[in-house]
Short mmCIF file of N, CA and C in Angstrom, two decimals:
data_model
loop_
_atom_site.label_atom_id
_atom_site.label_comp_id
_atom_site.label_asym_id
_atom_site.label_seq_id
_atom_site.Cartn_x
_atom_site.Cartn_y
_atom_site.Cartn_z
N MET A 116 104.63 73.21 114.17
CA MET A 116 104.14 74.68 113.89
C MET A 116 104.92 74.83 115.08
N PRO A 117 104.96 77.13 114.21
CA PRO A 117 106.14 77.78 114.89
C PRO A 117 104.67 78.20 116.11
N ALA A 118 105.40 78.62 117.25
CA ALA A 118 105.14 79.19 118.69
C ALA A 118 103.77 80.84 118.35
N LEU A 119 105.29 81.57 116.99
CA LEU A 119 104.78 82.27 117.09
C LEU A 119 105.21 82.52 115.76
N ALA A 120 104.00 83.53 114.52
CA ALA A 120 105.30 83.50 113.39
C ALA A 120 103.77 85.18 113.23
N ALA A 121 104.03 86.60 113.06
CA ALA A 121 103.11 87.40 112.64
C ALA A 121 103.92 88.28 112.01
N VAL A 122 103.32 89.26 111.99
CA VAL A 122 103.44 90.12 111.22
C VAL A 122 102.20 91.38 112.05
N THR A 123 101.41 92.55 112.70
CA THR A 123 101.22 93.07 113.04
C THR A 123 101.68 94.69 113.82
N ALA A 124 100.88 95.65 114.15
CA ALA A 124 101.06 97.13 113.43
C ALA A 124 101.11 97.29 115.41
N SER A 125 100.43 96.55 116.62
CA SER A 125 101.42 96.58 117.73
C SER A 125 102.84 96.00 117.48
N SER A 126 103.14 97.47 119.01
CA SER A 126 104.25 97.90 119.29
C SER A 126 104.24 95.96 120.48
N LEU A 127 106.27 95.23 119.94
CA LEU A 127 107.01 93.97 120.20
C LEU A 127 106.82 93.29 121.99
N SER A 128 106.50 92.60 122.09
CA SER A 128 107.60 92.33 123.45
C SER A 128 108.11 91.51 123.54
N LEU A 129 110.09 91.72 123.97
CA LEU A 129 110.96 90.32 123.41
C LEU A 129 110.21 89.34 124.98
N ASP A 130 109.94 89.67 125.80
CA ASP A 130 109.40 88.71 127.08
C ASP A 130 108.43 87.92 126.90
N ALA A 131 107.15 88.30 125.85
CA ALA A 131 106.45 87.70 125.68
C ALA A 131 107.06 86.52 124.11
N HIS A 132 107.76 86.87 123.28
CA HIS A 132 108.34 86.17 122.00
C HIS A 132 109.16 84.85 122.59
N VAL A 133 110.08 85.09 124.49
CA VAL A 133 110.52 84.26 124.89
C VAL A 133 110.11 83.09 125.66
N ALA A 134 108.63 83.82 126.48
CA ALA A 134 108.02 83.11 126.77
C ALA A 134 107.33 81.85 126.38
N ALA A 135 106.97 82.39 125.09
CA ALA A 135 105.96 81.29 123.83
C ALA A 135 107.39 80.35 122.62
N VAL A 136 108.88 79.86 123.19
CA VAL A 136 109.31 79.12 123.29
C VAL A 136 110.26 78.50 124.47
N ALA A 137 110.56 79.07 125.16
CA ALA A 137 110.67 78.18 126.66
C ALA A 137 110.26 76.87 126.50
N SER A 138 111.01 76.55 127.45
CA SER A 138 110.42 74.79 127.57
C SER A 138 111.54 73.71 128.75
N PRO A 139 111.56 73.15 129.59
CA PRO A 139 112.19 72.63 130.66
C PRO A 139 113.05 71.29 128.97
N ARG A 140 112.75 71.72 127.84
CA ARG A 140 113.49 70.40 127.24
C ARG A 140 114.41 71.26 126.75
N HIS A 141 114.26 72.90 126.82
CA HIS A 141 115.70 73.53 125.87
C HIS A 141 116.49 73.88 126.82
N GLY A 142 118.08 73.94 126.69
CA GLY A 142 119.26 74.32 127.59
C GLY A 142 119.11 75.65 126.57
N ALA A 143 118.89 76.01 125.80
CA ALA A 143 119.06 77.73 124.75
C ALA A 143 117.46 78.10 124.49
N VAL A 144 117.47 79.53 124.59
CA VAL A 144 117.09 80.31 124.17
C VAL A 144 117.78 81.83 123.41
N ALA A 145 117.44 82.02 121.94
CA ALA A 145 118.69 83.14 121.36
C ALA A 145 117.13 83.70 120.89
N THR A 146 117.91 84.75 121.29
CA THR A 146 116.94 85.82 120.58
C THR A 146 117.57 86.95 119.68
N PHE A 147 117.00 87.64 119.25
CA PHE A 147 117.46 89.01 118.87
C PHE A 147 115.50 89.96 117.72
N VAL A 148 116.58 91.28 118.48
CA VAL A 148 115.28 92.39 117.88
C VAL A 148 116.06 93.51 116.95
N GLY A 149 115.36 93.97 116.23
CA GLY A 149 115.94 94.80 115.50
C GLY A 149 114.94 96.37 115.50
N MET A 150 116.24 97.68 115.38
CA MET A 150 115.64 98.60 115.75
C MET A 150 115.20 99.64 114.61
N VAL A 151 114.64 99.96 114.78
CA VAL A 151 115.08 101.67 114.08
C VAL A 151 116.44 102.37 114.52
N ARG A 152 117.06 102.66 113.05
CA ARG A 152 118.90 103.25 113.63
C ARG A 152 118.42 104.53 112.81
N ASP A 153 118.81 105.33 113.44
CA ASP A 153 119.23 107.30 112.72
C ASP A 153 119.03 107.45 111.60
N HIS A 154 119.95 106.50 110.78
CA HIS A 154 121.01 106.55 109.68
C HIS A 154 120.50 105.68 108.68
N ASP A 155 120.97 105.39 107.79
CA ASP A 155 120.99 104.19 106.40
C ASP A 155 121.96 104.39 105.73
N PRO A 156 123.29 103.27 105.25
CA PRO A 156 124.63 103.93 104.42
C PRO A 156 124.13 104.06 103.64
N SER A 157 122.75 103.04 102.74
CA SER A 157 122.71 103.90 101.17
C SER A 157 121.47 105.33 100.94
N VAL A 158 121.53 105.34 102.08
CA VAL A 158 120.93 106.87 101.92
C VAL A 158 122.25 108.54 103.08
N VAL A 159 122.01 109.42 102.42
CA VAL A 159 122.37 110.64 102.73
C VAL A 159 121.58 111.32 103.37
N GLY A 160 121.10 111.64 104.85
CA GLY A 160 120.52 112.40 105.85
C GLY A 160 120.61 111.00 107.03
N GLU A 161 119.57 112.31 108.11
CA GLU A 161 119.22 111.63 109.21
C GLU A 161 118.22 111.50 108.84
N VAL A 162 117.82 109.64 109.26
CA VAL A 162 116.22 108.13 109.19
C VAL A 162 116.32 109.53 110.56
N THR A 163 114.60 109.11 110.41
CA THR A 163 113.41 109.64 111.33
C THR A 163 112.62 108.53 111.65
N HIS A 164 112.25 108.58 110.75
CA HIS A 164 111.40 107.37 110.78
C HIS A 164 111.53 106.27 110.11
N LEU A 165 110.68 104.73 110.18
CA LEU A 165 109.90 104.22 108.95
C LEU A 165 109.17 103.52 109.01
N GLU A 166 108.01 103.27 108.13
CA GLU A 166 106.89 103.09 107.18
C GLU A 166 107.24 102.06 107.56
N TYR A 167 106.95 100.87 107.49
CA TYR A 167 106.84 99.44 106.80
C TYR A 167 105.20 99.21 105.99
N SER A 168 105.61 98.13 105.03
CA SER A 168 103.92 98.23 104.42
C SER A 168 104.29 96.24 103.78
N ALA A 169 102.56 95.49 104.43
CA ALA A 169 103.74 94.16 104.15
C ALA A 169 102.17 93.43 103.09
N HIS A 170 102.35 92.99 101.84
CA HIS A 170 101.42 92.60 101.10
C HIS A 170 100.47 91.58 102.33
N PRO A 171 99.60 90.96 101.77
CA PRO A 171 98.68 90.16 102.17
C PRO A 171 99.46 89.01 102.32
N ASP A 172 99.87 88.59 101.84
CA ASP A 172 100.63 87.10 102.37
C ASP A 172 101.71 87.25 103.49
N ALA A 173 101.68 88.52 103.60
CA ALA A 173 103.60 87.73 104.40
C ALA A 173 103.05 87.33 105.69
N GLU A 174 102.32 87.11 106.16
CA GLU A 174 102.31 86.08 107.55
C GLU A 174 102.19 85.63 107.35
N ALA A 175 101.58 84.97 105.86
CA ALA A 175 101.60 83.12 106.25
C ALA A 175 102.88 82.63 105.11
N VAL A 176 103.45 83.87 104.83
CA VAL A 176 105.22 83.66 104.39
C VAL A 176 105.73 83.47 105.92
N LEU A 177 105.72 84.55 106.47
CA LEU A 177 106.68 84.38 107.44
C LEU A 177 105.92 82.92 107.98
N ALA A 178 104.97 82.56 108.12
CA ALA A 178 105.28 81.66 109.43
C ALA A 178 105.81 80.35 108.40
N ARG A 179 105.31 80.21 106.87
CA ARG A 179 106.21 78.72 106.46
C ARG A 179 107.76 79.03 106.69
N ILE A 180 108.43 80.01 106.68
CA ILE A 180 109.45 80.11 106.98
C ILE A 180 109.72 79.72 108.47
N VAL A 181 109.70 80.33 108.73
CA VAL A 181 109.32 79.89 110.31
C VAL A 181 109.58 78.79 110.74
N ALA A 182 108.61 78.18 110.36
CA ALA A 182 108.27 76.83 109.67
C ALA A 182 109.56 75.62 109.76
N GLU A 183 110.24 75.92 108.77
CA GLU A 183 111.30 75.78 108.03
C GLU A 183 111.75 75.65 109.20
N VAL A 184 112.63 76.37 108.84
CA VAL A 184 113.95 76.42 110.29
C VAL A 184 113.44 75.87 111.52
N GLU A 185 112.25 76.15 111.93
CA GLU A 185 112.22 74.56 113.04
C GLU A 185 112.39 73.68 112.54
N ASP A 186 112.30 72.66 111.80
CA ASP A 186 111.90 71.59 110.69
C ASP A 186 113.77 71.34 111.53
N ALA A 187 114.54 72.33 110.30
CA ALA A 187 115.69 72.16 110.02
C ALA A 187 116.58 72.01 111.57
N TYR A 188 116.52 72.92 112.16
CA TYR A 188 117.25 72.35 113.28
C TYR A 188 116.85 72.00 114.82
N GLY A 189 115.56 71.82 114.99
CA GLY A 189 114.56 71.03 115.49
C GLY A 189 114.51 72.04 116.13
N ALA A 190 113.68 73.36 116.66
CA ALA A 190 114.01 74.85 117.46
C ALA A 190 112.04 75.00 117.33
N VAL A 191 112.18 75.73 118.64
CA VAL A 191 110.78 75.85 118.90
C VAL A 191 111.08 77.85 117.85
N LEU A 192 110.07 78.79 117.38
CA LEU A 192 110.71 79.62 117.15
C LEU A 192 109.55 80.63 117.59
N ALA A 193 109.50 81.85 117.08
CA ALA A 193 108.06 83.00 118.20
C ALA A 193 109.01 84.62 116.84
N VAL A 194 108.28 84.07 115.86
CA VAL A 194 109.35 86.21 115.01
C VAL A 194 107.91 86.46 114.71
N THR A 195 107.89 88.09 115.00
CA THR A 195 107.58 89.05 115.00
C THR A 195 107.48 89.94 113.91
N HIS A 196 107.22 90.54 113.33
CA HIS A 196 107.87 91.90 112.37
C HIS A 196 106.31 93.17 112.04
N ARG A 197 106.95 94.19 112.67
CA ARG A 197 106.19 95.31 112.40
C ARG A 197 105.43 95.67 111.39
N VAL A 198 104.19 96.25 111.23
CA VAL A 198 104.03 97.07 109.89
C VAL A 198 103.53 98.50 110.59
N GLY A 199 103.64 99.58 109.88
CA GLY A 199 104.16 101.12 109.93
C GLY A 199 104.57 101.98 110.38
N LEU A 200 103.97 103.07 111.30
CA LEU A 200 104.77 103.66 111.15
C LEU A 200 105.80 103.72 112.27
N LEU A 201 107.01 103.74 111.98
CA LEU A 201 108.67 103.34 113.42
C LEU A 201 109.33 104.44 113.63
N GLY A 202 109.36 104.70 114.94
CA GLY A 202 110.97 106.33 115.14
C GLY A 202 111.65 105.62 116.11
N VAL A 203 113.09 106.11 115.65
CA VAL A 203 114.26 105.96 115.78
C VAL A 203 113.89 104.92 116.97
N GLY A 204 114.67 103.71 117.09
CA GLY A 204 114.75 103.55 118.87
C GLY A 204 113.82 102.20 118.39
N ASP A 205 112.50 102.42 117.44
CA ASP A 205 111.36 101.45 118.00
C ASP A 205 111.71 99.77 117.42
N VAL A 206 111.27 99.38 118.23
CA VAL A 206 111.61 97.45 117.80
C VAL A 206 110.44 97.54 116.54
N ALA A 207 111.41 96.90 115.24
CA ALA A 207 110.79 96.75 114.70
C ALA A 207 110.33 94.73 114.53
N ILE A 208 110.98 94.30 114.03
CA ILE A 208 111.30 92.68 114.09
C ILE A 208 111.68 91.89 116.19
N VAL A 209 111.03 90.96 116.12
CA VAL A 209 111.47 89.77 116.45
C VAL A 209 111.42 88.88 116.77
N GLY A 210 112.97 87.81 116.51
CA GLY A 210 113.24 86.50 116.54
C GLY A 210 112.99 85.95 118.01
N ALA A 211 113.16 84.63 118.59
CA ALA A 211 113.12 84.36 119.45
C ALA A 211 113.53 82.64 119.10
N ALA A 212 114.70 81.98 119.58
CA ALA A 212 114.10 80.79 118.99
C ALA A 212 114.78 79.63 120.58
N GLY A 213 114.07 78.48 120.61
CA GLY A 213 114.54 77.75 121.99
C GLY A 213 114.95 76.30 121.53
N ALA A 214 116.00 76.25 121.75
CA ALA A 214 116.48 74.63 121.20
C ALA A 214 117.97 73.52 122.58
N GLY A 215 117.78 73.20 122.42
CA GLY A 215 118.23 72.16 123.21
C GLY A 215 120.06 72.36 123.16
N HIS A 216 120.59 73.16 122.83
CA HIS A 216 121.59 73.67 123.23
C HIS A 216 122.45 74.22 122.12
N ARG A 217 123.01 75.50 122.57
CA ARG A 217 122.80 76.44 122.07
C ARG A 217 123.37 77.05 120.94
N ALA A 218 124.28 76.67 119.81
CA ALA A 218 124.76 76.17 118.83
C ALA A 218 123.33 76.35 117.55
N GLU A 219 122.37 75.17 118.21
CA GLU A 219 120.81 75.12 117.28
C GLU A 219 119.99 76.92 117.55
N ALA A 220 119.50 77.14 118.80
CA ALA A 220 119.26 78.15 118.99
C ALA A 220 119.84 79.92 118.66
N PHE A 221 120.79 79.31 118.40
CA PHE A 221 122.11 81.04 117.64
C PHE A 221 121.31 80.55 116.35
N GLU A 222 121.43 79.20 115.68
CA GLU A 222 121.46 79.42 115.04
C GLU A 222 120.72 79.37 113.44
N ALA A 223 118.97 78.77 114.39
CA ALA A 223 117.79 79.21 114.35
C ALA A 223 117.33 80.00 114.15
N CYS A 224 117.75 81.06 114.77
CA CYS A 224 117.13 82.07 115.68
C CYS A 224 117.58 83.44 114.26
N ARG A 225 119.37 83.51 113.96
CA ARG A 225 119.78 84.15 112.71
C ARG A 225 118.86 83.73 110.93
N GLU A 226 118.77 82.58 111.33
CA GLU A 226 118.55 81.87 109.69
C GLU A 226 117.31 82.20 109.61
N ALA A 227 116.33 82.09 110.92
CA ALA A 227 114.56 82.51 110.19
C ALA A 227 114.44 84.34 110.12
N VAL A 228 115.35 85.03 111.20
CA VAL A 228 115.83 86.82 110.83
C VAL A 228 116.04 87.08 109.46
N GLU A 229 117.01 86.16 109.16
CA GLU A 229 117.65 86.80 107.54
C GLU A 229 116.51 85.89 106.31
N ARG A 230 116.50 85.60 106.85
CA ARG A 230 114.76 84.56 105.77
C ARG A 230 113.74 85.41 105.93
N VAL A 231 113.43 86.00 106.58
CA VAL A 231 112.25 86.90 107.35
C VAL A 231 112.52 88.06 106.32
N LYS A 232 113.62 88.68 106.51
CA LYS A 232 114.09 90.10 105.83
C LYS A 232 114.36 89.87 104.05
N ALA A 233 114.41 88.71 103.94
CA ALA A 233 115.23 88.70 102.61
C ALA A 233 114.03 87.51 101.61
N GLU A 234 112.59 86.99 102.33
CA GLU A 234 111.94 86.49 101.60
C GLU A 234 110.18 87.02 102.37
N VAL A 235 109.89 87.82 103.00
CA VAL A 235 108.75 88.14 103.28
C VAL A 235 108.43 89.62 102.40
N PRO A 236 107.28 89.59 101.58
CA PRO A 236 107.58 90.79 100.92
C PRO A 236 106.23 91.62 101.52
N MET A 237 107.93 92.85 102.81
CA MET A 237 107.40 93.44 103.34
C MET A 237 108.39 95.02 102.18
N TRP A 238 107.79 95.95 102.39
CA TRP A 238 108.19 97.36 101.98
C TRP A 238 108.59 98.12 103.05
N LYS A 239 109.66 99.18 103.25
CA LYS A 239 110.02 99.89 103.92
C LYS A 239 110.16 101.64 103.69
N ARG A 240 109.11 102.14 103.70
CA ARG A 240 109.72 103.91 103.00
C ARG A 240 110.43 104.13 104.32
N GLU A 241 112.36 104.62 104.15
CA GLU A 241 113.11 105.58 105.26
C GLU A 241 112.84 106.91 105.02
N ILE A 242 112.21 107.26 105.81
CA ILE A 242 111.33 108.89 106.04
C ILE A 242 112.54 109.34 106.58
N LEU A 243 113.44 110.58 106.02
CA LEU A 243 113.89 111.75 106.71
C LEU A 243 113.87 112.82 106.62
N ALA A 244 115.15 112.70 107.39
CA ALA A 244 114.91 114.63 108.82
C ALA A 244 114.08 115.81 108.43
N ASP A 245 114.50 116.52 106.57
CA ASP A 245 114.42 117.16 105.26
C ASP A 245 112.96 116.80 105.10
N GLY A 246 112.81 115.89 105.12
CA GLY A 246 111.44 116.01 105.03
C GLY A 246 111.07 114.46 103.60
N SER A 247 112.29 114.71 103.09
CA SER A 247 112.04 113.75 101.98
C SER A 247 112.14 111.93 102.08
N HIS A 248 111.79 110.76 101.03
CA HIS A 248 112.29 109.46 101.57
C HIS A 248 112.78 108.51 100.51
N THR A 249 113.22 107.44 100.55
CA THR A 249 113.00 107.23 99.77
C THR A 249 112.13 105.09 100.24
N TRP A 250 112.24 104.34 99.41
CA TRP A 250 111.57 102.94 99.00
C TRP A 250 112.31 102.46 99.47
N VAL A 251 112.48 101.01 100.37
CA VAL A 251 113.43 99.73 100.48
C VAL A 251 112.76 98.64 100.63
N GLY A 252 113.43 98.06 99.34
CA GLY A 252 112.66 96.49 99.08
C GLY A 252 111.76 96.83 97.88
N LEU A 253 111.40 97.50 96.91
CA LEU A 253 110.47 96.85 95.72
C LEU A 253 111.54 96.69 94.92
N ARG A 254 110.90 95.50 94.54
CA ARG A 254 111.62 94.59 93.62
C ARG A 254 110.19 94.07 92.80
#
């Protein structure tokens, strides 16, 4: 069972994620913090905000992914993704993986984040400085 798997409109804490996976059995904790940047190579113009929306099943999908990655690597994970309006520099996703060794912690953290970005039914609207916007993730 995941230490933490959530979709929230609240600010994210790296410390809380690390605490959720820390254990005397773990020799390593690997983390990832994804932040809103001021550009996207696929659009012309400066990004000022991202607005994330999620399907009602998004948290269940995230929890399934995290549990599968935990099983595959013998790790404990904590992953949370934000929804709502975020400005440049805001934290959009935090992941932490605790494992017996660094290789498993790094690999589990990376796989969890990559799968969350690819599989969780979530969409983002990129808002540009000129007032225009574009949607990402609509399938």
